[in-house]
Amino acid sequence: MERLTVTLGERSYPITIAAGLFSDPASFGPLKDGDQTMLVTNETLAPLYLDKVRSVLEQAGVKVDSVILPDGEQFKSLAVLDTVFTALLEKPHGRDTTLIALGGGVVGDLTGFAAASYQRGVRFIQVPTTLLSQVDSSVGGKTAVNHPLGKNMIGAFYQPASVVVDLDCLQTLPARELASGLAEVIKYGIILDGDFFSWLEEHLDALLALDGKALAWCIRRCCELKAEVVAADERESGLRALLNLGHTFGHAIEAEMGYGNWLHGEAVAAGMVMAARTTQRLGNLSESEVQRIITLLQRAGLPVTGPKEMSADAYMPHMMRDKKVLAGELRLVLPLAIGKSEMRGGVPHDVVLSAIADCQQA
Amino acid sequence: MERLTVTLGERSYPITIAAGLFSDPASFGPLKDGDQTMLVTNETLAPLYLDKVRSVLEQAGVKVDSVILPDGEQFKSLAVLDTVFTALLEKPHGRDTTLIALGGGVVGDLTGFAAASYQRGVRFIQVPTTLLSQVDSSVGGKTAVNHPLGKNMIGAFYQPASVVVDLDCLQTLPARELASGLAEVIKYGIILDGDFFSWLEEHLDALLALDGKALAWCIRRCCELKAEVVAADERESGLRALLNLGHTFGHAIEAEMGYGNWLHGEAVAAGMVMAARTTQRLGNLSESEVQRIITLLQRAGLPVTGPKEMSADAYMPHMMRDKKVLAGELRLVLPLAIGKSEMRGGVPHDVVLSAIADCQQA
């Protein structure tokens, strides 16, 4: 078992990472006999895990109601959020209730925002079931729903009371989703920790084989790295932007190809290679370092080139809508070495376009 | 001009109270040349004040977009909130935008929650136009929308960057709305400040005549009193409950009679007399003190008895749904003297019922 604390003053919380946590009521941290909870999950996960979690909590005397959402990013909406409020009010649940988010990023983000805003804030426990949500959304306190005019446009910064990562969930995760999570894992190595990148080169096969010890340490290290960044910059003014490596390019791919056709991690993987090629063209990264990045991503089953139907010119309009754009100037997170990165403005557009072209499929 | 600061650490903010503020760009505090704003108001207030505020801001180089909401408590909903997000995204407005709430409690609560959740939080300026919102919602950071199953069930604690109280708005406020605001004003005297209650006895006619100096001082004192309570108890665990004097009874009247038939302040006025009669029956308040309360409320044009069609028994089911109910026990804010109050549990229901009956119309 791995256990760490995200340090945020009085809003600090523990993350517990192990197999078999759903069989142990002690996993669900601050919950105790007599507590009322609303478990939010989706229709794909409910048949797999809902009864199991419900029964272990009920054995501990915790009351468990549930809401089952439709599965998919298109349901991360205000309308679906409202169904959670309705479920809470119909029972009714008071200010002392606890929301439990059992699912990936969509369930976690939506449930977190429901917890942030129900009666102006109730307790909330994250139970991320995908590798991506385990290494990404379980730290940082970002909650949100989408608006038809923009992703994650409505939300709150709101911290969970605890995060429970049961590694057994990864056994039922589709291989493409696992790879998508690994893209974010590899990202932490590139931007912040060269030793972790080397560890990944050594242990990637173990991770792909779902080796429990390797997974637990890997998830712990990603959470630690993200927690350090978030603790230093909770509201995203500077340092936290580094976590966006590959995302400016990746969001362009997602938007151009239609959300869901390229998984987020797949788009970020290709985007990280584009960022690396940009730095290389600026003289800050060697070909051998770029090749280490490409090789590791490929071993994880991730794309390292953009969609062949998308020209370099098609990226720029999307990239100029990025949240990091300031006064009309594109700003990019660039890897300066494996384990070191910075945000840089004023990169000439022709360099960026050439770097994208470097990553076009033949 | 009166000016005070609500002290909440890095979220402290100023309240400015004077006539003629809408003619002076300096009133709108942190806004400066080049800032982008979204002014939210309603269809009743827009013809009265929108052009005036827009033009003074535009003279100062501030860009002003606007959303005009329908007028009424029934529009304090998630659906109407979404129209504010749509307006923001259509322009689009970035994280550096400022929302301006020009209106009473409905506009202020909804706009505050829009500011709290748009892109996870943007700046927000309150411009309360009713006496009630000037003395109540301009301090405390409570923002919310209603759900069909409960009022103010979806929201956030979120502080404005500044509050601008232009006394000229009260010139167009209907007399019943002014009286409703005075109920909350008188409440501050009863629960916290006997000297202020005496001042009100002396200056009530000046307030009813909309004397600027009296109004400014009165609003300032209410904001000060509320700010002291909120600073001590931002998230409403104890002391802040005192602000609910009369509200447990009052909410029962509002719910039973249908929201909007009795104005909030009218129901609170009758409720404060019921709370006073309860304390009197428990031996903590003299008949002469109760009479001082009744006389002042009557002078303000407020009811001091419940609706004649509502029996004492009709109150209790509503009162037991109050947020202060703990483990099934009714808890009431009771005035112990003029200027002193406490929250008390375990008051026998028959005493409460008798106190309500004391306040029945003959």
XYZ file of C-alpha atoms in Angstrom:
724
model
C 0.000 0.000 0.000
C 1.157 3.530 -0.797
C -0.185 6.469 1.158
C 0.598 10.165 0.814
C -0.828 13.466 1.998
C -1.593 16.377 -0.281
C -0.521 19.322 1.870
C -2.913 22.268 1.616
C -3.205 23.574 5.191
C -6.555 22.768 6.738
C -7.685 21.304 3.410
C -4.926 18.656 3.341
C -6.093 15.159 2.492
C -4.739 11.610 2.155
C -4.432 9.494 -1.008
C -4.403 5.744 -0.434
C -3.225 3.456 -3.249
C -3.489 -0.355 -3.131
C -5.295 -3.365 -4.512
C -8.346 -4.613 -2.628
C -9.306 -1.283 -1.024
C -12.970 -1.721 -1.970
C -13.137 -4.732 0.367
C -12.025 -2.746 3.409
C -14.298 -0.133 5.001
C -11.237 1.526 6.566
C -10.246 2.648 3.047
C -13.066 5.174 3.010
C -11.275 7.368 5.437
C -13.293 9.866 7.394
C -16.628 8.057 6.875
C -18.015 6.554 10.062
C -21.040 4.728 11.452
C -24.220 6.731 10.840
C -22.840 8.947 8.065
C -25.033 9.629 5.062
C -23.472 9.413 1.580
C -24.452 9.796 -2.047
C -22.351 7.651 -4.363
C -22.172 8.995 -7.909
C -21.005 6.682 -10.690
C -21.879 5.866 -14.296
C -23.788 3.114 -16.053
C -20.585 1.338 -17.170
C -19.010 1.207 -13.720
C -22.142 0.633 -11.644
C -22.493 -3.073 -12.563
C -18.780 -3.607 -11.833
C -18.299 -1.809 -8.514
C -21.412 -0.220 -7.054
C -22.688 -3.182 -5.047
C -19.230 -3.960 -3.742
C -18.562 -0.435 -2.457
C -22.103 -0.074 -1.162
C -21.936 -3.292 0.812
C -18.568 -2.569 2.413
C -19.791 0.878 3.464
C -23.110 -0.439 4.753
C -21.253 -3.019 6.821
C -19.520 -0.074 8.476
C -22.882 1.554 9.223
C -22.658 4.166 6.481
C -25.907 4.959 4.648
C -25.393 4.816 0.872
C -27.706 6.339 -1.740
C -26.592 6.386 -5.353
C -26.978 8.197 -8.652
C -25.975 6.463 -11.877
C -25.070 8.886 -14.656
C -24.914 8.115 -18.362
C -21.335 7.404 -19.478
C -19.488 9.938 -21.615
C -17.937 13.397 -21.778
C -21.117 14.787 -23.382
C -22.921 14.164 -20.075
C -20.542 16.349 -18.080
C -23.169 19.087 -18.264
C -25.195 21.406 -16.040
C -28.303 19.347 -16.861
C -26.740 16.111 -15.584
C -25.309 17.970 -12.587
C -28.857 19.009 -11.753
C -29.918 15.350 -11.579
C -27.368 14.890 -8.781
C -28.855 17.839 -6.871
C -32.336 16.421 -7.378
C -31.259 13.034 -6.010
C -29.711 14.745 -2.980
C -32.795 16.847 -2.275
C -35.311 14.071 -2.806
C -33.940 11.986 0.094
C -33.099 14.657 1.442
C -29.377 14.954 2.178
C -28.236 17.699 4.578
C -25.039 19.696 4.838
C -23.399 16.829 6.692
C -23.674 14.437 3.737
C -20.669 13.113 1.802
C -20.541 12.702 -1.973
C -18.481 9.782 -3.290
C -17.267 10.015 -6.896
C -16.676 6.500 -8.227
C -15.384 6.780 -11.780
C -12.990 8.474 -14.157
C -12.512 12.140 -14.910
C -16.079 12.887 -15.956
C -17.645 11.440 -12.799
C -14.927 12.973 -10.616
C -15.129 16.458 -12.097
C -18.932 16.586 -12.080
C -19.316 15.083 -8.603
C -16.638 17.363 -7.217
C -18.497 20.400 -8.506
C -21.759 19.008 -7.120
C -20.036 18.693 -3.715
C -18.583 22.201 -4.005
C -21.971 23.751 -4.663
C -24.609 21.589 -2.905
C -25.742 23.713 0.042
C -22.571 25.761 -0.647
C -20.239 22.844 -0.043
C -20.368 19.338 1.402
C -17.697 16.676 1.970
C -16.477 14.684 -0.993
C -14.413 11.506 -1.481
C -12.758 10.705 -4.811
C -12.557 7.096 -5.952
C -10.830 7.362 -9.356
C -11.132 4.209 -11.454
C -8.963 5.058 -14.490
C -5.199 5.510 -14.534
C -5.694 8.983 -15.982
C -7.956 10.124 -13.157
C -5.739 8.423 -10.556
C -2.637 10.361 -11.595
C -4.335 13.555 -12.704
C -7.694 14.601 -11.296
C -7.144 13.089 -7.841
C -4.766 15.960 -7.081
C -5.425 19.607 -7.771
C -8.975 20.278 -6.692
C -10.230 21.179 -10.155
C -13.917 20.370 -10.517
C -16.111 21.363 -13.438
C -18.801 20.656 -15.976
C -18.705 21.586 -19.651
C -20.733 24.250 -21.422
C -21.732 23.785 -25.089
C -19.353 26.682 -25.837
C -16.363 25.377 -23.881
C -14.948 22.499 -21.871
C -14.649 22.837 -18.074
C -15.997 26.367 -18.182
C -18.205 26.033 -15.072
C -16.627 24.771 -11.887
C -14.778 25.354 -8.650
C -11.482 24.702 -6.943
C -12.592 22.222 -4.292
C -10.553 19.629 -2.431
C -11.706 16.111 -1.563
C -11.588 14.814 2.009
C -9.721 11.757 0.748
C -8.807 9.871 -2.422
C -9.108 6.078 -2.622
C -7.231 4.401 -5.502
C -8.106 0.705 -5.753
C -5.684 -0.766 -8.294
C -8.112 -3.600 -9.036
C -10.141 -1.113 -11.097
C -7.369 -1.089 -13.686
C -8.047 -4.785 -14.450
C -11.276 -3.787 -16.202
C -9.866 -0.685 -17.900
C -9.659 -0.947 -21.720
C -6.050 -1.042 -23.014
C -6.442 2.244 -24.902
C -7.580 3.965 -21.696
C -4.613 2.537 -19.808
C -2.244 3.867 -22.480
C -3.984 7.238 -22.339
C -3.249 7.365 -18.599
C 0.381 6.423 -19.245
C 0.742 9.504 -21.462
C 0.115 11.694 -18.396
C 2.431 9.498 -16.306
C 5.247 9.950 -18.829
C 4.482 13.669 -18.889
C 5.390 13.981 -15.174
C 8.773 12.432 -15.912
C 9.480 14.782 -18.803
C 8.453 18.016 -17.090
C 9.671 17.447 -13.539
C 11.648 14.308 -12.772
C 14.321 12.730 -14.973
C 14.864 9.903 -12.458
C 11.184 8.998 -12.661
C 11.437 8.998 -16.455
C 14.330 6.528 -16.200
C 12.300 4.424 -13.748
C 9.486 4.363 -16.293
C 11.867 3.217 -19.034
C 12.807 0.344 -16.739
C 9.329 -0.555 -15.471
C 6.991 0.182 -18.363
C 6.450 -3.508 -19.120
C 5.519 -4.134 -15.488
C 3.016 -1.277 -15.629
C 1.482 -2.599 -18.846
C 1.199 -6.019 -17.171
C -0.634 -4.283 -14.281
C 1.982 -5.291 -11.720
C 0.542 -3.997 -8.432
C 3.791 -2.866 -6.836
C 4.924 -0.961 -9.924
C 1.496 0.634 -10.412
C 1.218 1.717 -6.796
C 4.632 3.361 -6.817
C 4.047 4.964 -10.205
C 0.688 6.465 -9.191
C 2.131 7.617 -5.872
C 5.036 9.371 -7.589
C 2.739 11.135 -10.083
C 0.452 12.296 -7.261
C 3.485 13.511 -5.287
C 4.822 15.459 -8.225
C 1.453 17.008 -8.974
C 0.843 17.731 -5.285
C 4.147 19.622 -5.064
C 3.192 21.756 -8.035
C -0.356 22.378 -6.792
C 0.751 23.202 -3.242
C 3.047 25.846 -4.706
C 0.381 27.215 -7.053
C -3.133 26.169 -6.045
C -4.957 28.645 -8.281
C -2.881 28.146 -11.395
C -0.944 31.323 -11.880
C 2.458 30.041 -12.943
C 4.206 26.781 -12.079
C 1.034 24.770 -12.508
C 0.987 25.580 -16.205
C 3.896 23.116 -16.668
C 1.363 20.328 -16.200
C 0.035 21.388 -19.601
C 3.017 20.016 -21.546
C 1.686 18.728 -24.862
C -1.818 19.955 -24.094
C -1.854 23.022 -26.351
C -1.057 20.816 -29.365
C -3.206 17.990 -27.958
C -6.294 20.145 -27.483
C -5.963 21.236 -31.123
C -6.021 17.573 -32.182
C -8.997 16.799 -29.934
C -10.958 19.808 -31.149
C -10.163 19.276 -34.838
C -10.825 15.512 -34.800
C -13.935 15.760 -32.624
C -13.740 15.000 -28.917
C -13.603 11.293 -28.163
C -12.082 10.138 -31.466
C -8.615 10.721 -30.125
C -8.434 9.985 -26.408
C -7.041 12.842 -24.318
C -3.823 10.969 -23.503
C -3.293 10.013 -27.134
C -3.561 13.643 -28.222
C -1.245 14.716 -25.375
C 1.310 12.054 -26.393
C 1.525 13.389 -29.944
C 1.491 16.940 -28.523
C 4.441 16.213 -26.233
C 6.500 15.065 -29.219
C 5.537 18.291 -31.012
C 6.620 20.325 -27.973
C 9.877 18.378 -27.839
C 10.514 19.002 -31.545
C 9.817 22.704 -30.965
C 12.455 22.845 -28.224
C 14.861 20.844 -30.356
C 14.480 23.385 -33.161
C 15.208 26.144 -30.637
C 18.409 24.292 -29.699
C 17.464 23.154 -26.184
C 16.876 19.432 -26.592
C 19.047 16.845 -28.357
C 17.819 14.315 -30.907
C 18.689 11.495 -28.508
C 16.485 13.035 -25.787
C 13.620 13.420 -28.255
C 14.101 9.796 -29.254
C 13.942 8.645 -25.602
C 10.558 10.397 -25.319
C 9.292 8.923 -28.585
C 10.446 5.421 -27.704
C 8.801 5.411 -24.278
C 5.506 6.727 -25.664
C 5.554 4.110 -28.423
C 6.225 1.314 -25.932
C 3.162 2.496 -24.015
C 1.092 2.070 -27.184
C 0.686 5.791 -27.778
C 0.788 7.798 -31.025
C 3.847 9.985 -31.590
C 2.567 11.730 -34.730
C -0.514 13.841 -35.340
C -3.556 12.656 -37.299
C -2.536 12.255 -40.933
C -5.636 14.165 -42.125
C -4.600 17.253 -40.110
C -2.131 19.718 -41.682
C 0.227 21.827 -39.578
C -1.806 24.928 -40.481
C -4.926 23.374 -38.975
C -3.369 23.449 -35.481
C -2.778 27.153 -35.114
C -6.356 28.522 -34.889
C -7.103 26.038 -32.077
C -3.815 26.748 -30.317
C -4.493 30.481 -30.283
C -7.642 29.792 -28.196
C -5.564 28.162 -25.449
C -6.023 29.543 -21.901
C -2.283 30.285 -21.750
C -2.513 32.743 -24.665
C -1.834 36.168 -23.211
C -2.407 39.411 -25.113
C -2.642 37.428 -28.355
C 0.735 35.731 -27.834
C 1.045 31.944 -27.916
C 2.778 30.537 -24.839
C 3.995 26.957 -24.783
C 5.314 24.566 -22.164
C 8.625 23.304 -23.553
C 10.839 20.487 -22.241
C 14.399 21.796 -21.788
C 15.714 18.366 -20.847
C 14.130 15.156 -19.625
C 12.992 16.223 -16.169
C 13.031 19.991 -16.726
C 10.587 22.286 -18.504
C 9.481 25.890 -18.678
C 6.688 27.994 -20.085
C 7.884 30.245 -22.882
C 6.194 33.007 -24.860
C 7.263 34.476 -28.147
C 8.165 31.231 -29.888
C 8.096 32.077 -33.627
C 5.055 30.538 -35.277
C 7.164 29.153 -38.141
C 9.231 27.137 -35.644
C 6.038 25.723 -34.132
C 4.643 24.894 -37.575
C 7.888 23.164 -38.563
C 7.859 21.150 -35.339
C 4.297 20.019 -36.058
C 5.357 19.086 -39.604
C 8.239 17.035 -38.089
C 5.508 14.954 -36.439
C 3.340 14.404 -39.501
C 2.827 10.827 -40.584
C 4.643 10.044 -43.839
C -20.253 59.112 2.097
C -19.765 56.103 4.340
C -17.023 53.594 3.630
C -16.086 50.438 5.506
C -13.983 47.353 4.917
C -15.208 43.813 5.420
C -12.144 42.160 6.936
C -11.544 38.662 5.609
C -7.769 38.450 5.123
C -6.773 38.519 1.474
C -10.455 38.467 0.535
C -11.238 41.736 2.362
C -13.259 44.232 0.382
C -14.665 47.759 0.666
C -18.321 48.839 0.852
C -19.006 52.384 -0.326
C -22.347 53.997 0.579
C -23.500 57.361 -0.796
C -25.922 59.073 -3.159
C -24.730 59.732 -6.694
C -22.182 56.916 -6.892
C -23.435 55.834 -10.314
C -22.235 59.176 -11.722
C -18.646 58.639 -10.576
C -16.413 56.024 -12.232
C -14.216 55.999 -9.106
C -17.101 54.279 -7.282
C -16.465 51.079 -9.172
C -13.376 50.377 -7.218
C -10.811 48.073 -8.730
C -12.076 48.443 -12.319
C -9.660 50.282 -14.580
C -9.116 51.335 -18.182
C -9.205 48.325 -20.496
C -11.015 45.957 -18.109
C -13.744 43.748 -19.507
C -17.011 43.423 -17.539
C -20.370 41.686 -17.784
C -23.131 43.626 -16.065
C -26.028 41.451 -14.920
C -29.337 43.082 -14.049
C -33.054 42.475 -14.542
C -35.723 43.802 -16.863
C -37.175 46.133 -14.172
C -33.882 47.777 -13.278
C -32.301 47.861 -16.730
C -34.402 50.810 -17.996
C -33.677 52.720 -14.773
C -29.927 52.241 -14.311
C -28.211 50.208 -17.031
C -27.359 53.054 -19.419
C -26.187 55.262 -16.573
C -23.783 52.696 -15.140
C -22.628 51.593 -18.572
C -21.826 55.105 -19.671
C -19.890 56.042 -16.531
C -17.828 52.851 -16.853
C -17.243 53.318 -20.573
C -16.033 56.867 -19.909
C -13.405 55.268 -17.679
C -12.362 52.936 -20.516
C -14.073 49.841 -19.080
C -15.717 47.538 -21.630
C -19.292 46.705 -20.584
C -21.391 43.822 -21.891
C -24.718 43.078 -20.250
C -27.262 40.360 -19.558
C -30.813 41.300 -18.614
C -32.589 38.602 -16.595
C -36.334 38.276 -16.089
C -37.412 39.748 -12.724
C -38.467 37.465 -9.892
C -37.401 34.815 -7.409
C -38.626 32.060 -9.755
C -35.832 32.985 -12.164
C -33.090 32.383 -9.595
C -32.507 29.012 -11.254
C -29.761 26.902 -12.831
C -31.384 27.494 -16.234
C -31.164 31.291 -15.915
C -27.637 30.977 -14.492
C -26.711 29.114 -17.675
C -27.819 32.103 -19.778
C -25.186 34.176 -17.949
C -22.494 31.596 -18.785
C -23.642 31.575 -22.408
C -23.405 35.372 -22.602
C -19.904 35.232 -21.125
C -18.724 32.540 -23.530
C -20.269 34.052 -26.623
C -18.154 37.221 -26.396
C -15.941 35.501 -25.044
C -14.954 36.687 -21.569
C -11.728 35.296 -20.087
C -10.639 34.615 -16.523
C -9.752 38.278 -16.111
C -13.335 39.466 -16.608
C -15.421 41.069 -13.856
C -19.112 40.380 -13.246
C -21.185 43.287 -11.956
C -24.441 42.435 -10.154
C -26.834 45.384 -10.424
C -30.017 44.511 -8.539
C -31.542 43.075 -5.400
C -31.028 39.729 -3.758
C -31.972 37.582 -6.745
C -29.569 39.288 -9.150
C -26.845 39.443 -6.480
C -27.102 35.803 -5.424
C -27.259 34.460 -8.965
C -24.504 36.698 -10.334
C -22.293 35.945 -7.347
C -22.617 32.228 -8.017
C -21.950 32.805 -11.724
C -18.749 34.649 -10.738
C -17.779 31.901 -8.290
C -18.093 29.185 -10.932
C -17.292 30.775 -14.325
C -13.886 29.362 -15.236
C -13.668 28.361 -11.529
C -13.921 31.928 -10.288
C -13.736 35.472 -11.671
C -13.929 38.898 -10.037
C -17.294 40.216 -8.990
C -18.690 43.607 -7.906
C -21.994 43.890 -6.041
C -24.258 46.862 -6.721
C -27.278 46.200 -4.465
C -30.308 48.310 -5.328
C -32.760 47.368 -2.550
C -32.430 48.191 1.140
C -32.684 44.478 1.940
C -29.777 43.532 -0.316
C -27.766 46.555 0.840
C -27.922 45.532 4.498
C -28.013 41.776 4.018
C -26.537 40.144 0.941
C -23.754 42.701 0.448
C -21.939 41.133 3.402
C -21.416 37.440 3.957
C -20.394 35.977 0.629
C -23.441 33.760 0.265
C -24.252 33.170 -3.389
C -26.811 30.693 -4.695
C -29.584 29.697 -7.037
C -32.736 27.815 -6.084
C -33.664 24.248 -6.948
C -37.315 23.256 -7.444
C -36.926 21.218 -4.225
C -35.372 23.943 -2.096
C -34.318 27.577 -1.938
C -30.619 28.487 -2.162
C -29.625 24.835 -2.365
C -26.932 25.332 -5.045
C -24.255 27.924 -4.432
C -20.906 28.951 -3.028
C -19.329 31.137 -0.397
C -17.703 33.766 -2.600
C -16.674 37.295 -1.715
C -17.088 40.342 -3.977
C -14.148 42.591 -4.824
C -16.228 45.580 -3.759
C -19.779 46.655 -2.942
C -21.240 49.888 -4.298
C -24.400 51.179 -2.562
C -25.905 54.125 -4.423
C -28.647 55.500 -2.160
C -30.424 57.026 -5.150
C -31.667 53.516 -6.014
C -33.937 53.645 -2.967
C -35.896 56.518 -4.563
C -37.427 54.067 -7.039
C -37.929 51.241 -4.524
C -41.614 50.429 -3.781
C -42.655 51.317 -0.181
C -43.360 47.693 0.718
C -39.846 46.713 -0.392
C -38.361 49.518 1.689
C -40.293 48.312 4.753
C -39.141 44.764 4.071
C -35.550 45.972 4.196
C -36.242 47.830 7.444
C -37.293 44.521 9.046
C -33.716 43.259 8.584
C -32.344 46.598 9.806
C -34.388 46.378 13.000
C -33.249 42.750 13.376
C -29.608 43.886 13.713
C -30.619 46.167 16.576
C -32.505 43.428 18.392
C -29.883 40.695 18.086
C -26.648 42.650 18.484
C -26.860 46.352 19.316
C -29.290 48.015 21.748
C -27.824 51.455 20.991
C -28.531 50.999 17.304
C -32.093 49.963 18.162
C -32.498 53.218 20.127
C -30.995 55.150 17.207
C -33.597 53.525 14.929
C -36.405 54.543 17.286
C -35.144 58.100 16.976
C -34.451 58.137 13.209
C -37.085 55.862 11.701
C -39.035 58.759 10.235
C -35.878 60.096 8.575
C -35.216 56.662 7.084
C -38.785 56.401 5.772
C -38.345 59.857 4.237
C -35.161 58.559 2.540
C -32.915 61.062 4.292
C -29.478 60.411 2.796
C -27.408 60.924 5.923
C -29.623 58.684 8.056
C -29.760 55.985 5.369
C -26.012 55.980 4.848
C -25.289 55.627 8.534
C -27.994 52.997 9.002
C -26.732 50.831 6.117
C -23.150 51.241 7.272
C -24.000 50.132 10.803
C -25.906 47.052 9.571
C -23.000 46.090 7.294
C -20.554 46.582 10.180
C -22.602 44.414 12.496
C -22.999 41.699 9.887
C -19.311 41.922 8.932
C -18.275 41.380 12.556
C -20.427 38.275 12.750
C -19.271 36.922 9.387
C -15.587 37.590 10.106
C -15.961 35.534 13.279
C -17.867 32.745 11.546
C -17.472 32.830 7.762
C -18.896 29.368 7.091
C -21.875 29.594 9.410
C -21.167 27.201 12.229
C -22.358 29.158 15.253
C -22.526 32.919 15.812
C -23.787 33.552 12.297
C -26.995 31.711 13.102
C -28.070 34.740 15.199
C -28.705 36.553 11.920
C -31.637 34.178 11.533
C -33.747 35.816 14.258
C -37.368 35.564 13.166
C -36.448 33.533 10.095
C -37.551 30.100 11.323
C -41.061 31.456 11.907
C -40.820 33.698 8.849
C -39.849 30.901 6.474
C -42.894 28.955 7.688
C -45.102 31.908 6.759
C -43.420 32.309 3.355
C -43.690 28.596 2.576
C -47.300 28.258 3.773
C -48.541 31.427 2.073
C -46.598 30.836 -1.153
C -43.347 32.693 -1.800
C -43.882 36.273 -2.876
C -47.266 36.824 -1.232
C -45.608 37.830 1.987
C -42.337 39.634 1.327
C -39.341 38.158 3.127
C -38.987 41.119 5.494
C -42.696 41.072 6.311
C -42.540 37.422 7.297
C -39.367 38.047 9.314
C -41.029 40.964 11.116
C -43.933 38.802 12.290
C -41.430 36.026 13.056
C -39.318 38.320 15.260
C -42.383 39.141 17.348
C -43.081 35.396 17.682
C -39.476 34.808 18.786
C -39.809 37.676 21.282
C -43.052 36.228 22.666
C -41.321 32.842 22.998
C -38.543 34.401 25.080
C -41.069 36.351 27.100
C -42.891 33.122 27.940
C -39.561 31.640 29.008
C -39.098 34.638 31.326
C -36.210 36.369 29.558
C -37.873 39.398 27.975
C -40.246 41.903 29.524
C -43.569 43.028 28.067
C -42.186 46.550 27.659
C -39.255 45.251 25.602
C -41.614 43.224 23.412
C -43.723 46.374 22.981
C -40.687 48.411 21.896
C -40.031 45.808 19.180
C -43.663 45.752 18.068
C -43.929 49.544 17.991
C -40.805 50.019 15.893
C -41.876 47.352 13.385
C -45.333 48.899 13.123
C -43.874 52.352 12.544
C -41.864 50.853 9.677
C -45.119 49.641 8.128
C -44.463 45.979 8.926
C -46.845 43.258 10.141
C -46.467 42.125 13.755
C -48.931 39.222 13.578
C -48.982 36.136 11.388
C -51.404 35.628 8.495
C -54.900 35.250 9.916
C -55.572 32.191 7.758
C -52.593 30.338 9.295
C -53.110 28.471 12.580
C -50.295 27.962 15.091
C -50.240 24.257 14.222
C -49.508 25.064 10.576
C -46.107 26.529 11.494
C -44.481 23.505 13.074
C -44.034 21.172 10.054
C -42.262 23.991 8.175
C -40.174 24.944 11.198
C -38.932 21.391 11.630
C -37.397 21.596 8.131
C -35.222 24.548 9.168
C -31.467 24.192 8.551
C -30.837 24.805 12.276
C -32.787 21.659 13.235
C -30.227 19.223 14.637
C -30.987 15.563 15.325
C -34.698 16.322 15.066
C -34.564 19.097 17.672
C -35.885 22.575 16.888
C -33.353 25.307 17.625
C -34.426 28.939 17.736
C -32.677 32.285 17.848
C -34.209 34.098 20.825
C -33.767 37.746 21.890
C -32.700 37.856 25.562
C -32.878 41.652 25.648
C -32.893 44.377 23.033
C -29.332 44.056 21.695
C -28.621 40.535 22.914
C -29.684 37.141 21.571
C -28.715 33.486 21.595
C -29.514 30.269 19.810
C -31.316 27.833 22.037
C -32.362 24.214 21.564
C -34.922 22.258 23.545
C -37.570 24.969 23.728
C -40.822 23.085 24.512
C -43.059 22.986 21.454
C -46.088 24.078 23.507
C -44.293 27.293 24.477
C -43.518 27.946 20.803
C -47.121 27.232 19.817
C -48.434 29.560 22.536
C -46.068 32.308 21.392
C -47.326 31.940 17.834
C -50.904 32.088 19.119
C -49.982 35.316 20.991
C -49.285 36.781 17.569
C -52.491 35.664 15.851
C -54.727 38.379 14.484
C -57.934 38.735 16.486
